[in-house]
Amino acid sequence: MMSVCFKEGIKISPDALTEVINGAGMDIRQILTHLSVWSAGEKVLSAETVSKEANNAKKDTPLGPWEVCRKVFSAEEHKTMSITDRGRLFYHDYSLAPLFVQDNYLKVMPHCPKNEHLKRFALAADAISMGDMIDTKIRRTNNWSLLDVEAMCASVLPGHYLEGHVNAQIDFPSWLGKNSKKNKFSRLLSELQAHMRTSISGSRSAVKLDYVTHLRNNIVRPLAKEGVAGVNQALEVMHAYNLLREDLDSILELALWPRQKDPMNMVDSKVKAAFTRAYNKDGAKLPYAIQAAPVKKTWHGCE
């Protein structure tokens, strides 16, 4: 860039040019535009003038959620940021930013006496909870004018209370994965409840709490203990509750708690195969229609 300035007859110090480059976010097009505009009147650019103009024309560069989370809690960054600048961090991604703050605020080391740490974490937790309540209100009532309030509660206040540094790796919000798993389990429970509707009167919660574990035990135990001889007993339970073969997989997944062994692993693979063959061969009549996979349309027998 110094050679460009020399050829254009612009006199500027290397330090001032470095400020221009940093202010433009290394964007060469914006650097050339700034130099062209500033040198239109005079070819000699003082360091003071360039510094002032570069700061005013600083490029807004998008930050990733990890960098945003780090800046929210960074005491070093806060030295040059106003409260408005801290609030703008929230708007880089107002859906993800609160989740990053909530998932990582306990990894922050506040720059304050140790006897104040617990109090500051409690204040930050209260602010994050309030921000979550506001977010729920926004999305339920479509009242987006509350975003500034959410930014204050979900980002600015936690960063203020825990101003310091993040002393561990910033993790991606685990809530997203857990929410996806919750939705999947909810769908599986709805399917089970629909299939078992003629045999039970319980809700989805009742299916999960009162039926799933007992169904699993009464289907899997005969297979694990008696082997092939227990296939008929397991099938009787399946037919009594109008379950599909795929429903057994859902039951096994729903009944499995963290750090708990899957009882189906105790069943021999030959017994599993015999159970599947017996179920398919039996062809029990079900009181509901099974959604089959879509069939490709053909034209005169050709796909």
mmCIF file of C-alpha atoms in Angstrom:
data_model
loop_
_atom_site.group_PDB
_atom_site.id
_atom_site.type_symbol
_atom_site.label_atom_id
_atom_site.label_comp_id
_atom_site.label_asym_id
_atom_site.label_seq_id
_atom_site.Cartn_x
_atom_site.Cartn_y
_atom_site.Cartn_z
ATOM 1 C CA MET A 1 0.000 0.000 0.000
ATOM 2 C CA MET A 2 2.947 2.326 0.571
ATOM 3 C CA SER A 3 3.944 1.874 -3.076
ATOM 4 C CA VAL A 4 0.403 2.780 -4.153
ATOM 5 C CA CYS A 5 0.543 5.938 -2.045
ATOM 6 C CA PHE A 6 3.951 6.807 -3.515
ATOM 7 C CA LYS A 7 2.736 6.408 -7.103
ATOM 8 C CA GLU A 8 -0.371 8.500 -6.375
ATOM 9 C CA GLY A 9 1.688 11.201 -4.688
ATOM 10 C CA ILE A 10 0.098 10.697 -1.270
ATOM 11 C CA LYS A 11 2.370 11.362 1.673
ATOM 12 C CA ILE A 12 1.425 9.245 4.667
ATOM 13 C CA SER A 13 3.456 7.646 7.440
ATOM 14 C CA PRO A 14 3.609 3.832 7.728
ATOM 15 C CA ASP A 15 1.980 3.944 11.179
ATOM 16 C CA ALA A 16 -0.920 6.015 9.891
ATOM 17 C CA LEU A 17 -1.356 3.687 6.931
ATOM 18 C CA THR A 18 -1.419 0.721 9.313
ATOM 19 C CA GLU A 19 -4.289 2.369 11.188
ATOM 20 C CA VAL A 20 -6.171 2.792 7.921
ATOM 21 C CA ILE A 21 -5.636 -0.881 7.072
ATOM 22 C CA ASN A 22 -6.768 -2.071 10.499
ATOM 23 C CA GLY A 23 -9.764 0.249 10.478
ATOM 24 C CA ALA A 24 -10.873 -1.106 7.103
ATOM 25 C CA GLY A 25 -10.602 -4.684 8.320
ATOM 26 C CA MET A 26 -7.880 -5.520 5.764
ATOM 27 C CA ASP A 27 -10.352 -4.796 2.937
ATOM 28 C CA ILE A 28 -8.162 -3.437 0.131
ATOM 29 C CA ARG A 29 -11.095 -1.901 -1.726
ATOM 30 C CA GLN A 30 -12.148 0.096 1.309
ATOM 31 C CA ILE A 31 -8.537 1.133 1.994
ATOM 32 C CA LEU A 32 -8.175 2.529 -1.524
ATOM 33 C CA THR A 33 -11.540 4.284 -1.251
ATOM 34 C CA HIS A 34 -10.565 5.979 2.016
ATOM 35 C CA LEU A 35 -7.200 7.096 0.660
ATOM 36 C CA SER A 36 -8.835 8.438 -2.481
ATOM 37 C CA VAL A 37 -11.431 10.444 -0.557
ATOM 38 C CA TRP A 38 -9.058 11.785 2.084
ATOM 39 C CA SER A 39 -6.404 12.796 -0.440
ATOM 40 C CA ALA A 40 -8.850 14.579 -2.748
ATOM 41 C CA GLY A 41 -8.196 17.879 -1.016
ATOM 42 C CA GLU A 42 -4.562 17.506 -0.035
ATOM 43 C CA LYS A 43 -1.881 14.945 -0.750
ATOM 44 C CA VAL A 44 -0.180 15.214 2.627
ATOM 45 C CA LEU A 45 -2.073 13.261 5.283
ATOM 46 C CA SER A 46 -1.038 13.826 8.870
ATOM 47 C CA ALA A 47 -1.063 10.966 11.345
ATOM 48 C CA GLU A 48 -3.631 12.753 13.517
ATOM 49 C CA THR A 49 -6.045 13.302 10.627
ATOM 50 C CA VAL A 50 -5.707 9.750 9.367
ATOM 51 C CA SER A 51 -6.174 8.311 12.860
ATOM 52 C CA LYS A 52 -9.363 10.301 13.390
ATOM 53 C CA GLU A 53 -10.823 9.502 9.979
ATOM 54 C CA ALA A 54 -9.864 5.823 10.187
ATOM 55 C CA ASN A 55 -11.623 5.513 13.523
ATOM 56 C CA ASN A 56 -14.776 7.169 12.159
ATOM 57 C CA ALA A 57 -14.777 5.033 9.026
ATOM 58 C CA LYS A 58 -13.966 1.790 10.801
ATOM 59 C CA LYS A 59 -15.504 -1.156 9.021
ATOM 60 C CA ASP A 60 -18.148 -3.177 10.837
ATOM 61 C CA THR A 61 -16.812 -6.711 10.626
ATOM 62 C CA PRO A 62 -19.110 -9.587 11.559
ATOM 63 C CA LEU A 63 -17.978 -11.549 14.591
ATOM 64 C CA GLY A 64 -18.515 -15.219 15.180
ATOM 65 C CA PRO A 65 -20.511 -16.296 18.248
ATOM 66 C CA TRP A 66 -17.355 -17.559 19.989
ATOM 67 C CA GLU A 67 -15.642 -14.186 19.599
ATOM 68 C CA VAL A 68 -18.811 -12.380 20.690
ATOM 69 C CA CYS A 69 -19.014 -14.495 23.839
ATOM 70 C CA ARG A 70 -15.384 -13.767 24.649
ATOM 71 C CA LYS A 71 -15.910 -10.021 24.207
ATOM 72 C CA VAL A 72 -19.016 -10.071 26.409
ATOM 73 C CA PHE A 73 -16.921 -11.076 29.426
ATOM 74 C CA SER A 74 -13.534 -9.580 28.518
ATOM 75 C CA ALA A 75 -12.420 -6.852 30.916
ATOM 76 C CA GLU A 76 -9.715 -5.815 28.441
ATOM 77 C CA GLU A 77 -12.259 -5.296 25.649
ATOM 78 C CA HIS A 78 -14.592 -3.371 27.946
ATOM 79 C CA LYS A 79 -11.961 -0.662 28.463
ATOM 80 C CA THR A 80 -12.600 0.674 24.955
ATOM 81 C CA MET A 81 -16.306 -0.175 24.695
ATOM 82 C CA SER A 82 -19.278 1.910 25.695
ATOM 83 C CA ILE A 83 -22.475 0.339 26.992
ATOM 84 C CA THR A 84 -23.900 0.780 23.488
ATOM 85 C CA ASP A 85 -20.992 -1.175 22.014
ATOM 86 C CA ARG A 86 -21.570 -3.962 24.523
ATOM 87 C CA GLY A 87 -25.228 -4.066 23.577
ATOM 88 C CA ARG A 88 -24.311 -4.356 19.894
ATOM 89 C CA LEU A 89 -22.521 -7.622 20.602
ATOM 90 C CA PHE A 90 -25.922 -9.160 21.272
ATOM 91 C CA TYR A 91 -27.139 -8.230 17.786
ATOM 92 C CA HIS A 92 -24.440 -10.163 15.940
ATOM 93 C CA ASP A 93 -26.814 -13.102 16.412
ATOM 94 C CA TYR A 94 -29.566 -12.437 18.933
ATOM 95 C CA SER A 95 -30.765 -16.042 18.729
ATOM 96 C CA LEU A 96 -27.405 -17.662 19.490
ATOM 97 C CA ALA A 97 -25.707 -15.027 21.651
ATOM 98 C CA PRO A 98 -27.858 -15.603 24.785
ATOM 99 C CA LEU A 99 -27.315 -19.358 24.507
ATOM 100 C CA PHE A 100 -23.540 -18.921 24.316
ATOM 101 C CA VAL A 101 -23.594 -16.629 27.351
ATOM 102 C CA GLN A 102 -25.758 -19.031 29.346
ATOM 103 C CA ASP A 103 -23.652 -22.066 28.464
ATOM 104 C CA ASN A 104 -20.282 -20.460 29.196
ATOM 105 C CA TYR A 105 -20.733 -17.866 31.949
ATOM 106 C CA LEU A 106 -19.553 -20.295 34.630
ATOM 107 C CA LYS A 107 -16.195 -20.542 32.834
ATOM 108 C CA VAL A 108 -15.464 -16.863 33.420
ATOM 109 C CA MET A 109 -12.929 -15.731 36.004
ATOM 110 C CA PRO A 110 -14.195 -12.358 37.287
ATOM 111 C CA HIS A 111 -11.576 -9.736 38.090
ATOM 112 C CA CYS A 112 -12.763 -9.146 41.633
ATOM 113 C CA PRO A 113 -12.043 -10.463 45.144
ATOM 114 C CA LYS A 114 -12.735 -14.186 45.500
ATOM 115 C CA ASN A 115 -15.310 -13.631 48.216
ATOM 116 C CA GLU A 116 -17.471 -11.790 45.647
ATOM 117 C CA HIS A 117 -17.413 -14.519 42.990
ATOM 118 C CA LEU A 118 -20.506 -16.364 44.184
ATOM 119 C CA LYS A 119 -22.521 -13.160 44.445
ATOM 120 C CA ARG A 120 -21.523 -12.082 40.946
ATOM 121 C CA PHE A 121 -22.371 -15.460 39.441
ATOM 122 C CA ALA A 122 -25.768 -15.303 41.158
ATOM 123 C CA LEU A 123 -26.431 -11.833 39.741
ATOM 124 C CA ALA A 124 -25.403 -12.999 36.271
ATOM 125 C CA ALA A 125 -27.684 -16.040 36.542
ATOM 126 C CA ASP A 126 -30.618 -13.811 37.523
ATOM 127 C CA ALA A 127 -29.968 -11.533 34.546
ATOM 128 C CA ILE A 128 -29.717 -14.493 32.153
ATOM 129 C CA SER A 129 -32.994 -15.908 33.503
ATOM 130 C CA MET A 130 -34.690 -12.567 33.014
ATOM 131 C CA GLY A 131 -33.324 -12.397 29.475
ATOM 132 C CA ASP A 132 -34.753 -15.839 28.739
ATOM 133 C CA MET A 133 -38.167 -14.769 30.011
ATOM 134 C CA ILE A 134 -38.047 -11.681 27.805
ATOM 135 C CA ASP A 135 -37.032 -13.800 24.802
ATOM 136 C CA THR A 136 -40.032 -16.063 25.398
ATOM 137 C CA LYS A 137 -42.286 -13.011 25.611
ATOM 138 C CA ILE A 138 -40.860 -11.612 22.373
ATOM 139 C CA ARG A 139 -41.423 -14.789 20.402
ATOM 140 C CA ARG A 140 -44.882 -15.485 21.807
ATOM 141 C CA THR A 141 -46.242 -11.975 21.294
ATOM 142 C CA ASN A 142 -44.043 -10.927 18.354
ATOM 143 C CA ASN A 143 -43.045 -7.848 20.350
ATOM 144 C CA TRP A 144 -39.595 -7.250 18.872
ATOM 145 C CA SER A 145 -39.304 -3.839 20.504
ATOM 146 C CA LEU A 146 -38.166 -5.710 23.630
ATOM 147 C CA LEU A 147 -34.927 -6.833 21.969
ATOM 148 C CA ASP A 148 -32.974 -3.968 23.538
ATOM 149 C CA VAL A 149 -34.181 -5.043 26.972
ATOM 150 C CA GLU A 150 -33.189 -8.626 26.238
ATOM 151 C CA ALA A 151 -29.770 -7.444 25.059
ATOM 152 C CA MET A 152 -29.280 -5.694 28.390
ATOM 153 C CA CYS A 153 -30.345 -8.709 30.475
ATOM 154 C CA ALA A 154 -28.892 -11.532 28.384
ATOM 155 C CA SER A 155 -25.579 -9.963 27.394
ATOM 156 C CA VAL A 156 -24.652 -6.600 28.904
ATOM 157 C CA LEU A 157 -25.467 -7.319 32.559
ATOM 158 C CA PRO A 158 -23.836 -10.787 32.718
ATOM 159 C CA GLY A 159 -20.750 -9.288 31.089
ATOM 160 C CA HIS A 160 -20.765 -6.434 33.596
ATOM 161 C CA TYR A 161 -21.160 -8.651 36.653
ATOM 162 C CA LEU A 162 -18.540 -11.180 35.498
ATOM 163 C CA GLU A 163 -16.114 -8.774 33.868
ATOM 164 C CA GLY A 164 -12.817 -10.633 33.635
ATOM 165 C CA HIS A 165 -11.676 -13.340 31.244
ATOM 166 C CA VAL A 166 -12.864 -16.729 30.029
ATOM 167 C CA ASN A 167 -10.403 -19.291 31.373
ATOM 168 C CA ALA A 168 -11.658 -22.312 29.406
ATOM 169 C CA GLN A 169 -12.716 -23.249 25.914
ATOM 170 C CA ILE A 170 -15.988 -21.655 24.837
ATOM 171 C CA ASP A 171 -18.444 -24.446 24.060
ATOM 172 C CA PHE A 172 -21.270 -24.513 21.563
ATOM 173 C CA PRO A 173 -24.643 -24.292 23.365
ATOM 174 C CA SER A 174 -25.677 -27.758 24.503
ATOM 175 C CA TRP A 175 -29.306 -26.616 24.679
ATOM 176 C CA LEU A 176 -29.649 -26.917 20.902
ATOM 177 C CA GLY A 177 -28.754 -30.603 20.915
ATOM 178 C CA LYS A 178 -30.940 -31.312 23.926
ATOM 179 C CA ASN A 179 -33.868 -29.461 22.393
ATOM 180 C CA SER A 180 -33.521 -31.489 19.200
ATOM 181 C CA LYS A 181 -33.476 -34.686 21.252
ATOM 182 C CA LYS A 182 -36.540 -33.548 23.191
ATOM 183 C CA ASN A 183 -38.450 -32.940 19.963
ATOM 184 C CA LYS A 184 -37.465 -36.371 18.686
ATOM 185 C CA PHE A 185 -38.601 -38.075 21.895
ATOM 186 C CA SER A 186 -41.849 -36.120 21.808
ATOM 187 C CA ARG A 187 -42.501 -37.386 18.284
ATOM 188 C CA LEU A 188 -41.730 -40.986 19.268
ATOM 189 C CA LEU A 189 -44.055 -40.747 22.268
ATOM 190 C CA SER A 190 -46.844 -39.379 20.078
ATOM 191 C CA GLU A 191 -46.465 -42.322 17.704
ATOM 192 C CA LEU A 192 -46.458 -44.832 20.558
ATOM 193 C CA GLN A 193 -49.512 -43.265 22.158
ATOM 194 C CA ALA A 194 -51.370 -43.346 18.836
ATOM 195 C CA HIS A 195 -50.516 -47.008 18.255
ATOM 196 C CA MET A 196 -51.457 -48.034 21.798
ATOM 197 C CA ARG A 197 -54.599 -45.902 21.980
ATOM 198 C CA THR A 198 -57.009 -48.857 21.841
ATOM 199 C CA SER A 199 -55.237 -50.565 24.742
ATOM 200 C CA ILE A 200 -54.449 -47.663 27.071
ATOM 201 C CA SER A 201 -55.969 -44.329 28.045
ATOM 202 C CA GLY A 202 -52.815 -42.557 29.182
ATOM 203 C CA SER A 203 -51.307 -39.338 27.884
ATOM 204 C CA ARG A 204 -47.852 -38.993 26.370
ATOM 205 C CA SER A 205 -46.431 -38.350 29.825
ATOM 206 C CA ALA A 206 -48.115 -41.491 31.117
ATOM 207 C CA VAL A 207 -46.685 -43.504 28.232
ATOM 208 C CA LYS A 208 -43.216 -42.277 29.107
ATOM 209 C CA LEU A 209 -43.485 -42.634 32.880
ATOM 210 C CA ASP A 210 -45.773 -45.636 33.338
ATOM 211 C CA TYR A 211 -45.599 -47.821 30.234
ATOM 212 C CA VAL A 212 -42.313 -47.574 28.352
ATOM 213 C CA THR A 213 -40.044 -49.205 30.939
ATOM 214 C CA HIS A 214 -42.468 -52.048 31.679
ATOM 215 C CA LEU A 215 -43.074 -52.690 27.997
ATOM 216 C CA ARG A 216 -39.347 -52.886 27.375
ATOM 217 C CA ASN A 217 -38.818 -55.300 30.245
ATOM 218 C CA ASN A 218 -41.690 -57.578 29.236
ATOM 219 C CA ILE A 219 -40.494 -57.742 25.642
ATOM 220 C CA VAL A 220 -36.731 -57.940 26.128
ATOM 221 C CA ARG A 221 -36.464 -60.167 29.219
ATOM 222 C CA PRO A 222 -37.978 -63.287 27.610
ATOM 223 C CA LEU A 223 -35.619 -62.856 24.663
ATOM 224 C CA ALA A 224 -32.588 -62.404 26.920
ATOM 225 C CA LYS A 225 -33.402 -65.228 29.352
ATOM 226 C CA GLU A 226 -35.087 -67.860 27.187
ATOM 227 C CA GLY A 227 -33.645 -67.054 23.785
ATOM 228 C CA VAL A 228 -35.678 -68.260 20.809
ATOM 229 C CA ALA A 229 -38.153 -69.915 23.171
ATOM 230 C CA GLY A 230 -39.127 -66.495 24.503
ATOM 231 C CA VAL A 231 -40.022 -65.047 21.097
ATOM 232 C CA ASN A 232 -43.712 -65.971 21.365
ATOM 233 C CA GLN A 233 -44.017 -64.373 24.794
ATOM 234 C CA ALA A 234 -42.443 -61.158 23.503
ATOM 235 C CA LEU A 235 -44.762 -61.172 20.487
ATOM 236 C CA GLU A 236 -47.805 -61.494 22.731
ATOM 237 C CA VAL A 237 -46.873 -58.231 24.436
ATOM 238 C CA MET A 238 -46.281 -56.542 21.079
ATOM 239 C CA HIS A 239 -49.678 -57.629 19.758
ATOM 240 C CA ALA A 240 -51.493 -56.815 22.993
ATOM 241 C CA TYR A 241 -50.498 -53.161 22.598
ATOM 242 C CA ASN A 242 -50.650 -53.072 18.769
ATOM 243 C CA LEU A 243 -46.978 -52.219 18.428
ATOM 244 C CA LEU A 244 -44.936 -52.170 15.248
ATOM 245 C CA ARG A 245 -41.460 -53.642 15.074
ATOM 246 C CA GLU A 246 -40.148 -50.065 14.790
ATOM 247 C CA ASP A 247 -41.996 -49.182 17.997
ATOM 248 C CA LEU A 248 -39.724 -51.540 19.899
ATOM 249 C CA ASP A 249 -36.728 -49.460 18.816
ATOM 250 C CA SER A 250 -38.531 -46.345 20.036
ATOM 251 C CA ILE A 251 -39.326 -48.006 23.365
ATOM 252 C CA LEU A 252 -35.708 -49.044 23.834
ATOM 253 C CA GLU A 253 -34.519 -45.497 23.149
ATOM 254 C CA LEU A 254 -37.123 -43.830 25.358
ATOM 255 C CA ALA A 255 -36.570 -46.183 28.294
ATOM 256 C CA LEU A 256 -32.798 -45.812 28.301
ATOM 257 C CA TRP A 257 -31.512 -43.356 30.892
ATOM 258 C CA PRO A 258 -28.010 -41.832 30.980
ATOM 259 C CA ARG A 259 -25.261 -44.209 32.131
ATOM 260 C CA GLN A 260 -27.682 -47.127 31.890
ATOM 261 C CA LYS A 261 -26.894 -50.261 29.895
ATOM 262 C CA ASP A 262 -29.138 -51.171 27.001
ATOM 263 C CA PRO A 263 -30.778 -54.521 27.929
ATOM 264 C CA MET A 264 -31.146 -55.338 24.240
ATOM 265 C CA ASN A 265 -27.375 -55.839 24.106
ATOM 266 C CA MET A 266 -27.876 -58.961 26.235
ATOM 267 C CA VAL A 267 -30.022 -60.536 23.515
ATOM 268 C CA ASP A 268 -28.185 -62.737 21.039
ATOM 269 C CA SER A 269 -28.224 -61.562 17.429
ATOM 270 C CA LYS A 270 -29.798 -64.862 16.312
ATOM 271 C CA VAL A 271 -32.643 -64.340 18.766
ATOM 272 C CA LYS A 272 -33.166 -60.806 17.468
ATOM 273 C CA ALA A 273 -33.333 -62.109 13.919
ATOM 274 C CA ALA A 274 -35.779 -64.844 14.945
ATOM 275 C CA PHE A 275 -37.959 -62.281 16.710
ATOM 276 C CA THR A 276 -38.054 -60.030 13.638
ATOM 277 C CA ARG A 277 -38.863 -62.943 11.315
ATOM 278 C CA ALA A 278 -41.624 -64.158 13.615
ATOM 279 C CA TYR A 279 -43.143 -60.685 13.841
ATOM 280 C CA ASN A 280 -43.109 -60.199 10.072
ATOM 281 C CA LYS A 281 -44.498 -63.692 9.470
ATOM 282 C CA ASP A 282 -47.259 -63.350 12.042
ATOM 283 C CA GLY A 283 -48.761 -60.326 10.294
ATOM 284 C CA ALA A 284 -51.095 -59.262 13.096
ATOM 285 C CA LYS A 285 -53.968 -56.981 12.144
ATOM 286 C CA LEU A 286 -53.524 -53.464 13.468
ATOM 287 C CA PRO A 287 -56.323 -50.994 14.279
ATOM 288 C CA TYR A 288 -54.565 -48.189 12.417
ATOM 289 C CA ALA A 289 -53.136 -47.556 8.979
ATOM 290 C CA ILE A 290 -49.395 -47.829 8.512
ATOM 291 C CA GLN A 291 -47.844 -45.064 6.479
ATOM 292 C CA ALA A 292 -45.943 -46.793 3.728
ATOM 293 C CA ALA A 293 -42.978 -45.316 1.919
ATOM 294 C CA PRO A 294 -43.963 -43.315 -1.180
ATOM 295 C CA VAL A 295 -43.971 -45.393 -4.357
ATOM 296 C CA LYS A 296 -42.408 -43.979 -7.497
ATOM 297 C CA LYS A 297 -44.877 -43.371 -10.276
ATOM 298 C CA THR A 298 -44.301 -45.461 -13.374
ATOM 299 C CA TRP A 299 -45.315 -45.040 -16.981
ATOM 300 C CA HIS A 300 -46.139 -48.278 -18.785
ATOM 301 C CA GLY A 301 -44.069 -50.246 -16.323
ATOM 302 C CA CYS A 302 -41.024 -47.985 -16.629
ATOM 303 C CA GLU A 303 -39.775 -45.719 -13.840
#
